XYZ file of C-alpha atoms in Angstrom:
656
model
C 263.827 23.197 98.120
C 263.173 19.950 96.275
C 266.443 18.430 97.525
C 265.529 19.409 101.088
C 262.184 17.619 100.752
C 263.854 14.550 99.201
C 266.382 14.349 102.032
C 263.793 14.257 104.833
C 264.189 11.188 107.077
C 260.904 10.129 108.693
C 262.009 6.825 110.268
C 262.021 8.139 113.838
C 259.258 10.746 113.695
C 256.145 8.606 113.175
C 254.313 6.634 115.820
C 253.086 3.832 113.563
C 253.078 2.588 109.964
C 249.826 4.438 109.163
C 251.329 7.804 110.103
C 254.471 6.888 108.185
C 252.459 6.128 105.034
C 250.515 9.392 105.306
C 253.646 11.461 105.893
C 255.514 9.730 103.069
C 252.638 10.481 100.716
C 252.571 14.147 101.776
C 256.315 14.441 101.192
C 255.884 12.777 97.790
C 253.237 15.332 96.847
C 255.515 18.126 98.061
C 258.392 16.849 95.900
C 256.081 16.501 92.907
C 254.827 20.076 93.329
C 258.436 21.322 93.327
C 259.273 19.752 89.957
C 261.123 21.935 87.475
C 259.171 22.978 84.395
C 261.106 23.269 81.168
C 261.350 26.823 79.803
C 259.372 28.152 82.793
C 261.266 30.731 84.888
C 260.891 30.955 88.654
C 260.201 34.694 88.554
C 258.804 37.092 85.969
C 258.642 40.431 87.777
C 260.097 42.714 90.404
C 258.542 45.305 92.695
C 260.517 48.051 94.419
C 258.402 49.476 97.231
C 259.035 53.057 98.364
C 258.397 51.899 101.933
C 258.387 48.473 103.547
C 254.852 47.013 103.275
C 253.017 47.426 106.553
C 255.612 49.815 107.968
C 254.975 53.397 108.938
C 255.465 55.494 105.788
C 257.462 58.135 107.572
C 259.791 60.358 105.616
C 263.026 58.524 104.910
C 261.676 55.024 105.666
C 263.525 52.408 103.638
C 261.705 50.574 100.883
C 261.908 46.892 100.022
C 262.409 44.830 96.863
C 260.486 41.685 95.941
C 260.819 39.293 93.031
C 257.438 37.937 91.914
C 257.033 34.396 90.585
C 254.719 31.451 90.075
C 255.409 30.160 93.555
C 257.264 30.956 96.755
C 260.997 30.191 96.672
C 263.281 30.390 99.708
C 266.961 29.827 100.283
C 268.660 27.290 102.610
C 268.066 29.566 105.588
C 264.360 29.858 104.811
C 264.578 33.489 103.701
C 262.277 34.300 100.763
C 263.917 34.853 97.369
C 260.776 34.842 95.200
C 257.320 35.847 96.406
C 254.272 33.875 95.282
C 252.158 35.877 92.805
C 249.145 35.259 95.050
C 250.636 36.934 98.129
C 249.151 40.322 99.125
C 252.543 41.986 98.636
C 252.465 40.870 94.961
C 249.128 42.518 94.182
C 250.588 45.859 93.005
C 252.362 43.990 90.195
C 248.900 43.589 88.637
C 246.993 46.578 90.006
C 249.453 49.470 90.313
C 249.300 52.242 87.722
C 250.494 55.796 87.195
C 247.180 57.005 88.630
C 247.441 54.698 91.647
C 251.083 53.593 92.125
C 250.247 51.720 95.379
C 253.587 52.834 96.928
C 255.575 51.220 94.102
C 258.650 53.076 92.891
C 259.563 50.606 90.157
C 257.814 47.687 88.484
C 260.047 45.507 86.327
C 258.874 42.849 83.865
C 261.293 40.191 82.653
C 261.211 38.720 79.165
C 262.289 35.135 78.535
C 263.219 33.023 75.514
C 263.260 29.280 76.175
C 263.704 29.862 79.886
C 266.542 32.405 79.678
C 266.179 36.104 80.492
C 266.493 38.066 77.261
C 264.892 41.394 78.163
C 263.485 43.505 80.934
C 261.234 46.540 81.059
C 260.890 49.119 83.831
C 258.019 51.375 84.868
C 258.707 54.130 87.409
C 255.148 54.378 88.632
C 255.778 57.099 91.225
C 257.816 59.303 88.905
C 255.543 62.109 87.576
C 258.030 62.823 84.783
C 257.559 59.391 83.213
C 254.445 58.900 81.064
C 252.373 55.722 81.058
C 253.149 53.395 78.151
C 251.927 50.033 76.888
C 254.220 47.198 77.926
C 255.995 45.665 74.919
C 256.910 42.563 76.909
C 253.292 42.171 77.943
C 252.210 42.333 74.305
C 254.894 39.826 73.281
C 253.850 37.400 76.015
C 250.171 37.665 75.036
C 251.006 37.129 71.362
C 253.541 34.319 71.950
C 252.735 31.261 69.768
C 250.493 28.589 71.312
C 252.139 25.179 71.167
C 250.971 22.354 73.410
C 248.427 22.622 76.223
C 247.135 25.841 77.765
C 249.644 27.707 79.925
C 249.259 29.939 82.951
C 248.957 33.724 82.597
C 250.500 34.810 85.902
C 252.879 37.186 84.106
C 250.098 38.897 82.136
C 247.062 39.062 84.448
C 245.288 42.372 83.877
C 243.767 44.547 86.660
C 240.154 43.636 85.826
C 241.131 39.952 85.732
C 243.041 40.227 89.013
C 239.979 41.604 90.788
C 238.079 38.438 89.877
C 241.014 36.131 90.659
C 241.365 37.565 94.176
C 237.661 37.689 95.022
C 236.806 35.907 98.256
C 235.922 32.261 98.810
C 232.542 33.016 100.354
C 230.859 34.358 97.215
C 230.032 32.916 93.820
C 231.361 34.815 90.795
C 229.943 34.506 87.271
C 232.255 35.724 84.487
C 230.729 36.634 81.133
C 233.567 36.869 78.672
C 233.755 36.857 74.903
C 236.378 34.896 72.953
C 239.941 35.570 74.002
C 239.108 37.567 77.133
C 240.871 35.029 79.352
C 237.851 33.841 81.313
C 239.079 30.227 81.518
C 242.510 31.350 82.699
C 240.874 33.678 85.235
C 238.779 30.803 86.605
C 241.790 28.491 86.944
C 243.923 31.187 88.541
C 241.112 31.970 90.959
C 241.234 28.343 92.123
C 244.989 28.648 92.594
C 244.500 31.865 94.577
C 241.773 30.358 96.790
C 243.950 27.329 97.526
C 246.699 29.722 98.592
C 244.439 31.890 100.754
C 242.251 29.097 102.215
C 244.413 25.995 101.886
C 243.366 24.178 105.073
C 239.659 24.696 104.487
C 239.760 23.633 100.829
C 242.013 20.692 101.674
C 239.113 19.388 103.785
C 236.266 20.235 101.448
C 237.885 19.777 98.034
C 237.910 21.680 94.737
C 236.744 20.698 91.266
C 237.045 22.080 87.730
C 234.188 21.115 85.395
C 234.749 21.394 81.646
C 232.576 20.681 78.600
C 234.464 17.627 77.334
C 237.601 15.507 77.795
C 239.523 17.320 75.031
C 239.035 20.627 76.834
C 240.106 19.185 80.193
C 243.224 17.713 78.613
C 244.005 21.116 77.112
C 243.870 22.920 80.494
C 245.181 20.160 82.758
C 248.748 21.553 83.076
C 247.806 25.070 84.215
C 247.287 24.360 87.927
C 250.201 21.897 88.318
C 252.473 24.560 86.777
C 251.425 26.781 89.683
C 252.194 24.040 92.210
C 248.563 22.977 92.740
C 248.103 19.229 92.294
C 244.971 18.520 94.338
C 242.288 20.012 92.069
C 240.164 17.382 90.365
C 238.746 17.744 86.862
C 235.572 16.283 85.375
C 232.786 16.843 82.882
C 229.143 17.077 83.947
C 228.604 13.632 82.415
C 231.386 12.261 84.655
C 229.668 13.671 87.741
C 226.189 12.331 87.088
C 227.025 9.127 85.223
C 228.918 7.260 87.934
C 228.148 3.565 87.550
C 225.771 4.221 84.649
C 226.517 3.404 81.033
C 225.196 6.075 78.675
C 224.405 4.380 75.358
C 221.406 6.306 74.058
C 220.699 9.735 72.666
C 217.654 11.999 72.795
C 216.252 14.123 70.030
C 216.441 17.839 70.702
C 212.833 18.161 71.925
C 213.175 15.324 74.458
C 216.569 16.546 75.665
C 215.229 20.068 76.231
C 212.291 18.742 78.268
C 214.417 16.356 80.318
C 216.732 19.261 81.072
C 213.849 21.527 82.114
C 213.856 22.494 85.803
C 210.214 21.370 86.059
C 211.446 17.782 85.972
C 212.845 18.250 89.488
C 209.322 18.590 90.891
C 208.096 15.614 88.847
C 210.892 13.522 90.337
C 210.240 14.771 93.861
C 206.564 13.847 93.580
C 207.454 10.420 92.177
C 209.899 9.675 94.993
C 207.592 10.709 97.815
C 204.610 8.929 96.248
C 206.049 5.763 97.774
C 205.169 7.008 101.263
C 201.819 5.648 102.457
C 200.008 6.391 105.694
C 199.718 3.472 108.147
C 196.435 1.625 108.304
C 197.308 -0.559 111.288
C 199.053 -0.088 114.636
C 202.536 -1.450 115.347
C 202.782 -4.100 118.055
C 206.211 -4.475 119.663
C 206.805 -7.538 121.826
C 209.589 -7.349 124.450
C 209.791 -10.234 126.849
C 206.371 -10.835 128.333
C 205.058 -7.386 127.521
C 203.510 -5.888 124.394
C 203.612 -2.264 123.419
C 201.127 -0.890 120.923
C 201.707 2.268 118.874
C 198.376 3.268 117.285
C 198.131 4.068 113.563
C 197.170 7.704 114.156
C 200.319 8.274 116.222
C 202.528 6.746 113.516
C 200.734 8.919 110.939
C 201.604 12.006 112.993
C 205.264 10.934 112.967
C 205.185 10.357 109.189
C 203.549 13.726 108.483
C 206.069 15.503 110.708
C 208.950 13.924 108.779
C 207.341 14.925 105.481
C 206.827 18.491 106.659
C 210.478 18.822 107.676
C 211.556 18.474 104.054
C 214.573 16.296 104.814
C 215.920 13.795 102.293
C 213.765 10.748 101.606
C 216.455 8.351 102.777
C 217.246 10.340 105.928
C 213.556 10.417 106.863
C 213.303 6.673 106.241
C 216.227 6.094 108.604
C 214.645 8.367 111.227
C 211.213 6.685 111.134
C 212.093 3.481 113.087
C 213.809 5.584 115.757
C 210.708 7.790 116.052
C 208.455 4.755 116.414
C 210.875 3.286 118.965
C 210.809 6.559 120.897
C 207.007 6.350 121.065
C 207.389 2.857 122.603
C 209.954 4.159 125.103
C 207.543 6.883 126.225
C 205.000 4.174 127.033
C 207.668 2.162 128.895
C 208.601 5.168 131.017
C 204.949 5.815 131.845
C 204.660 2.239 133.102
C 207.609 2.710 135.449
C 210.476 1.301 133.389
C 213.742 3.154 132.784
C 214.820 2.294 129.218
C 218.038 3.736 127.766
C 219.370 4.355 124.246
C 220.260 0.690 123.835
C 216.639 -0.263 124.387
C 215.491 2.315 121.832
C 217.945 0.941 119.241
C 216.742 -2.592 119.947
C 213.096 -1.550 119.491
C 213.995 0.251 116.229
C 215.441 -3.051 114.969
C 212.385 -5.016 116.056
C 210.860 -7.101 113.238
C 207.434 -5.463 113.616
C 208.924 -1.951 113.410
C 211.070 -2.873 110.396
C 208.058 -4.370 108.623
C 205.994 -1.246 109.306
C 208.758 1.048 108.009
C 209.116 -1.047 104.854
C 205.380 -0.751 104.190
C 205.094 2.949 105.080
C 208.389 4.307 103.749
C 209.881 1.754 101.341
C 213.370 2.135 99.853
C 213.553 3.840 96.443
C 216.052 2.985 93.722
C 216.625 6.248 91.748
C 217.431 4.506 88.447
C 214.372 2.249 88.683
C 212.220 5.267 89.523
C 213.401 7.223 86.464
C 212.987 4.140 84.288
C 209.375 3.803 85.440
C 208.697 7.487 84.770
C 210.031 7.171 81.231
C 208.242 3.929 80.386
C 204.984 3.968 82.396
C 202.622 6.578 80.925
C 200.176 6.351 83.854
C 202.928 6.747 86.459
C 204.348 9.761 84.611
C 200.890 11.317 84.178
C 200.139 10.955 87.890
C 203.257 12.862 88.944
C 203.536 15.328 86.050
C 199.947 16.549 86.366
C 199.869 20.325 86.273
C 203.580 20.426 85.378
C 203.918 18.801 81.948
C 201.062 18.713 79.452
C 200.116 15.553 77.545
C 202.257 16.367 74.520
C 205.282 17.037 76.714
C 204.752 13.754 78.534
C 204.612 11.881 75.226
C 207.825 13.602 74.135
C 209.903 12.130 76.979
C 208.222 8.697 77.140
C 210.242 5.877 75.613
C 208.453 4.214 72.672
C 209.302 0.682 73.802
C 209.232 -0.899 77.279
C 212.561 -1.858 78.857
C 213.113 -4.935 80.983
C 215.650 -3.586 83.469
C 217.914 -0.717 84.422
C 220.924 -2.521 82.947
C 219.323 -3.145 79.570
C 218.065 0.447 79.246
C 219.798 2.717 76.733
C 220.227 5.712 78.993
C 220.963 9.127 77.509
C 223.088 11.860 79.078
C 219.889 13.731 80.032
C 218.529 10.570 81.699
C 221.689 10.346 83.806
C 221.027 13.873 85.098
C 217.473 12.860 86.056
C 218.825 9.867 87.974
C 221.303 12.157 89.722
C 218.445 14.463 90.753
C 216.433 11.512 92.063
C 219.492 10.248 93.937
C 219.849 13.624 95.637
C 216.190 13.560 96.683
C 216.859 10.223 98.355
C 220.304 11.015 99.743
C 222.114 14.363 99.923
C 224.970 14.831 97.444
C 228.389 15.556 98.948
C 229.308 19.245 98.639
C 232.775 20.566 97.768
C 234.351 23.784 98.948
C 234.681 25.343 95.501
C 233.701 24.420 91.955
C 234.786 26.058 88.696
C 232.243 25.576 85.916
C 233.586 26.459 82.465
C 231.587 26.851 79.238
C 228.583 27.135 81.528
C 226.286 28.676 78.926
C 225.676 25.238 77.393
C 224.164 23.597 80.462
C 220.488 22.786 80.922
C 218.658 23.861 84.097
C 218.833 20.282 85.405
C 222.577 20.174 84.738
C 222.990 23.438 86.655
C 221.139 21.818 89.547
C 223.496 18.825 89.367
C 226.533 21.114 89.576
C 224.924 23.240 92.280
C 224.503 20.164 94.465
C 228.268 19.678 94.344
C 228.856 23.123 95.885
C 225.678 23.605 97.937
C 227.712 24.526 101.040
C 230.609 26.034 99.070
C 231.038 28.586 96.306
C 231.491 28.542 92.555
C 233.213 30.327 89.705
C 230.960 30.239 86.644
C 232.593 30.985 83.296
C 230.982 31.365 79.908
C 229.813 33.418 76.973
C 226.113 33.663 76.133
C 227.023 34.168 72.464
C 228.716 30.750 72.408
C 225.718 28.778 73.651
C 225.490 25.899 71.167
C 222.919 23.569 72.730
C 219.139 23.801 72.229
C 218.831 24.319 75.995
C 221.597 26.963 76.292
C 220.855 29.471 79.033
C 219.266 32.797 78.126
C 220.745 34.822 80.988
C 223.268 34.422 83.769
C 220.683 35.404 86.399
C 218.607 32.427 85.297
C 221.629 30.129 85.302
C 222.698 31.216 88.805
C 219.176 30.638 90.102
C 219.200 27.035 88.842
C 222.678 26.606 90.308
C 221.337 27.663 93.698
C 223.579 30.747 93.741
C 221.146 33.589 93.045
C 223.332 35.951 95.061
C 226.297 35.383 92.740
C 228.064 38.450 91.329
C 228.159 38.768 87.522
C 231.357 40.235 86.051
C 231.986 40.987 82.372
C 235.318 40.816 80.550
C 235.340 42.689 77.236
C 239.063 43.190 76.528
C 240.261 40.561 74.071
C 243.841 39.340 74.546
C 243.788 36.313 72.270
C 241.803 36.970 69.099
C 243.335 39.476 66.609
C 241.388 42.627 65.768
C 240.491 41.693 62.189
C 239.292 38.229 63.210
C 237.104 39.339 66.138
C 235.660 42.176 64.050
C 234.595 39.682 61.365
C 233.157 37.213 63.914
C 231.281 39.996 65.720
C 229.047 40.422 62.670
C 227.144 37.429 64.058
C 226.468 38.951 67.502
C 223.257 40.848 66.600
C 221.798 37.527 65.379
C 222.971 35.249 68.224
C 223.194 37.464 71.322
C 221.572 40.880 70.832
C 222.709 43.429 73.399
C 225.952 41.633 74.286
C 229.030 43.893 74.291
C 231.404 42.963 71.450
C 234.953 42.027 72.427
C 237.498 44.789 71.786
C 240.917 43.358 70.928
C 243.776 45.051 72.801
C 246.432 43.428 70.625
C 248.686 45.684 68.579
C 249.061 43.014 65.893
C 245.873 43.034 63.759
C 246.576 39.430 62.738
C 246.326 37.642 59.416
C 242.814 37.223 58.004
C 241.554 36.006 54.648
C 238.314 34.671 53.158
C 238.941 32.359 50.184
C 236.512 30.735 47.748
C 237.716 27.180 46.956
C 236.610 24.468 44.558
C 238.112 21.333 46.137
C 239.438 20.003 49.451
C 242.956 20.122 47.985
C 242.804 23.905 48.309
C 241.782 23.572 51.956
C 244.809 21.347 52.549
C 246.979 23.914 50.736
C 245.732 26.619 53.108
C 246.758 24.424 56.064
C 250.211 23.892 54.551
C 250.543 27.650 54.066
C 249.806 28.378 57.709
C 252.077 25.563 58.923
C 255.015 27.524 57.536
C 254.514 29.892 60.466
C 255.670 29.178 64.007
C 253.090 27.670 66.345
C 250.002 25.473 66.121
C 247.382 25.278 63.364
C 243.800 24.053 63.646
C 241.611 22.919 60.764
C 238.027 23.376 62.014
C 235.140 21.918 60.033
C 231.565 20.761 60.387
C 231.530 17.288 61.972
C 230.158 15.725 58.782
C 233.083 17.147 56.764
C 235.837 15.759 59.007
C 236.198 12.286 57.378
C 236.617 13.820 53.909
C 239.185 16.317 55.143
C 241.051 13.627 57.080
C 241.315 11.587 53.895
C 242.567 14.614 51.949
C 245.228 15.409 54.567
C 246.429 11.806 54.583
C 246.576 11.720 50.780
C 248.674 14.885 50.804
C 251.031 13.487 53.432
C 250.100 16.111 56.021
C 250.129 14.696 59.532
C 247.408 15.779 61.959
C 246.212 15.278 65.519
C 242.818 14.906 67.187
C 241.592 17.578 69.657
C 243.298 17.210 73.018
C 246.414 15.521 71.631
C 249.569 17.506 72.305
C 251.312 19.108 69.353
C 254.930 18.219 68.600
C 257.643 19.793 66.471
C 256.780 17.328 63.707
C 252.970 17.513 63.926
C 251.426 20.933 64.587
C 248.081 20.547 62.774
C 244.927 19.518 64.610
C 241.769 18.458 62.771
C 238.875 19.731 64.891
C 235.170 18.894 64.510
C 233.245 22.122 65.095
C 231.356 20.476 67.961
C 234.647 20.115 69.916
C 236.228 23.490 69.113
C 234.854 25.350 72.113
C 237.528 26.436 74.589
C 240.443 25.437 72.332
C 242.858 27.847 70.677
C 245.454 27.676 67.915
C 247.930 30.183 66.536
C 246.434 29.798 63.073
C 243.087 28.384 61.986
C 241.619 27.257 58.683
C 237.822 27.289 58.957
C 236.241 25.072 56.322
C 232.740 25.772 54.925
C 231.008 28.118 57.409
C 227.572 27.288 55.993
C 228.160 23.570 56.669
C 228.945 24.424 60.305
C 225.615 26.268 60.556
C 223.702 23.479 58.782
C 225.145 20.869 61.136
C 223.048 22.143 64.047
C 219.314 21.556 64.703
C 218.409 25.245 64.246
C 219.950 28.316 62.621
C 220.601 30.267 65.812
C 222.519 27.367 67.359
C 224.369 26.910 64.075
C 225.402 30.572 63.965
C 226.611 30.328 67.553
C 228.668 27.263 66.645
C 230.128 29.258 63.746
C 230.965 32.153 66.100
C 232.906 29.710 68.292
C 234.803 28.300 65.295
C 235.671 31.767 63.959
C 237.224 32.848 67.249
C 239.744 30.048 67.911
C 242.672 31.779 66.149
C 245.408 33.626 68.027
C 247.424 34.993 65.082
C 245.610 34.306 61.830
C 242.472 32.875 60.200
C 241.696 31.647 56.700
C 238.032 30.992 55.914
C 237.587 28.621 52.947
C 234.238 28.025 51.266
C 232.799 26.436 48.139
C 229.198 27.117 49.155
C 228.003 30.714 49.694
C 228.803 32.229 53.065
C 225.967 32.678 55.575
C 224.120 35.936 54.918
C 224.912 37.094 58.466
C 228.616 37.338 57.554
C 227.976 39.559 54.557
C 229.322 43.100 54.618
């Protein structure tokens, strides 16, 4: 298929050089999407239907056999050899069971070692004599060591995951999932499915995956290309709202919480529209030897109508000169003239009309507006009256005046405020679908920023309330969806744990009553209970020794520690001659240890983890609840084994 694409000759099929460039680029993308992936087989399953799909299931009707893979593969004649996992005919591979065989006689799973078939496993779903069993190959694939970036899960998607993956484009889905339940993989595979089912529409409107940080995005960036999808963009929330703005400052927790409060949207709206003033004088338009006068009361009626319509500030400002010009044209027609659209445009550009518009509806620079709100106490008080009390206003006011937008030390929360103000002035472009991962950590204003990017599309929201590690972390998914502008979104919960071993998740779940009361604990479905140990230590040398012990196993190892402890541990690893990577860097055969600050651990996974000083992880956060949530995240990054090392006493919440 790749050779066929490479051999295409487009010299005589394009009308001009522009078409040739576009077609050449499309062919290049096609070739790139057909690249071979090392150790990745083209198919992983087989379905033997009792009857041909869609055919009349009459007695004696012949069945049909399909091989299921990551993408569609056809032969030189165009006949299919492998069916894309997203095709409707592939669905029984994930959904069929002994209770509901879905007309499947046999389901076969293939096992691979370094790209070569080494095993297969059959289930005769329609045979009443065969009992249902747990797939050994499925367990082996789930428990396979994690080396390098995140991989796809097309061979191991479970029925409850498949239902979410194949949910329609029109609705927003929110997935609450504990550690290891596969929520990130489900979100990414849902994008791949939607691109398959609605390719033309999403090609026009675009898709976006939003992650919590660059390390996380680097970790997941190969999943969609491995499925042949190269067009999905990736970004953090800071990337979206900080375009052209340098973030150099930080807020204390109290200020950040207030700036992220949804009430700030109304403060900003008031501040923007405060620039509109009612006309005090008429507008006199001179054309040739005649003068046309539009009285102040008539212009005021136009202004109030535009305000009542609730359209964007900038759109209303652009409409105002045309409305004034239309009022002039009405007078011209009454006097016997027959003006056309060209005359109206000329009147709208008239110096008197432009001057009136500038005075009535002046342009607003969003960054300058936010800067004034944060530095001018009187201006803030005027527009926050009845919304923020005096103490709250003082909390977000900058202590020192700033000369200009460029010299201001903007924080990440300030950038979100500017983005909100920008949207009030001019509508933000909406995409067809957005995936928002680790969504529990967003503030209401950040949800609004993301919601603007899918206001006419849909979203997949992924997160775990128990892993909310910001002071403004959301309290419920209903609240989060409301801020996102998707109140009608469907909330799904994944509780089966495929990644974290039983002993590890059981230990971590001791924290749940303290960080997320009422949340269903994850139940590990893995047969391997995993390796788990809690060790008192006296020096960092013993922490390094624990890392060396785990590195004797196959796969990756992560050393997770409170941010403040990282420099000391880095020095100890270097002194011991143990090489290590930073989060997001790809592991190699020589270097399989990653040193991870606890603040960056979310969303990452390693075969084995050494967690250093749990109490230090808790103490590194502004409050105990956030600290315990950060600890919960750190405890649940291991796929095969966890060693907890501590010199200080463990947090009381982890006690037996």
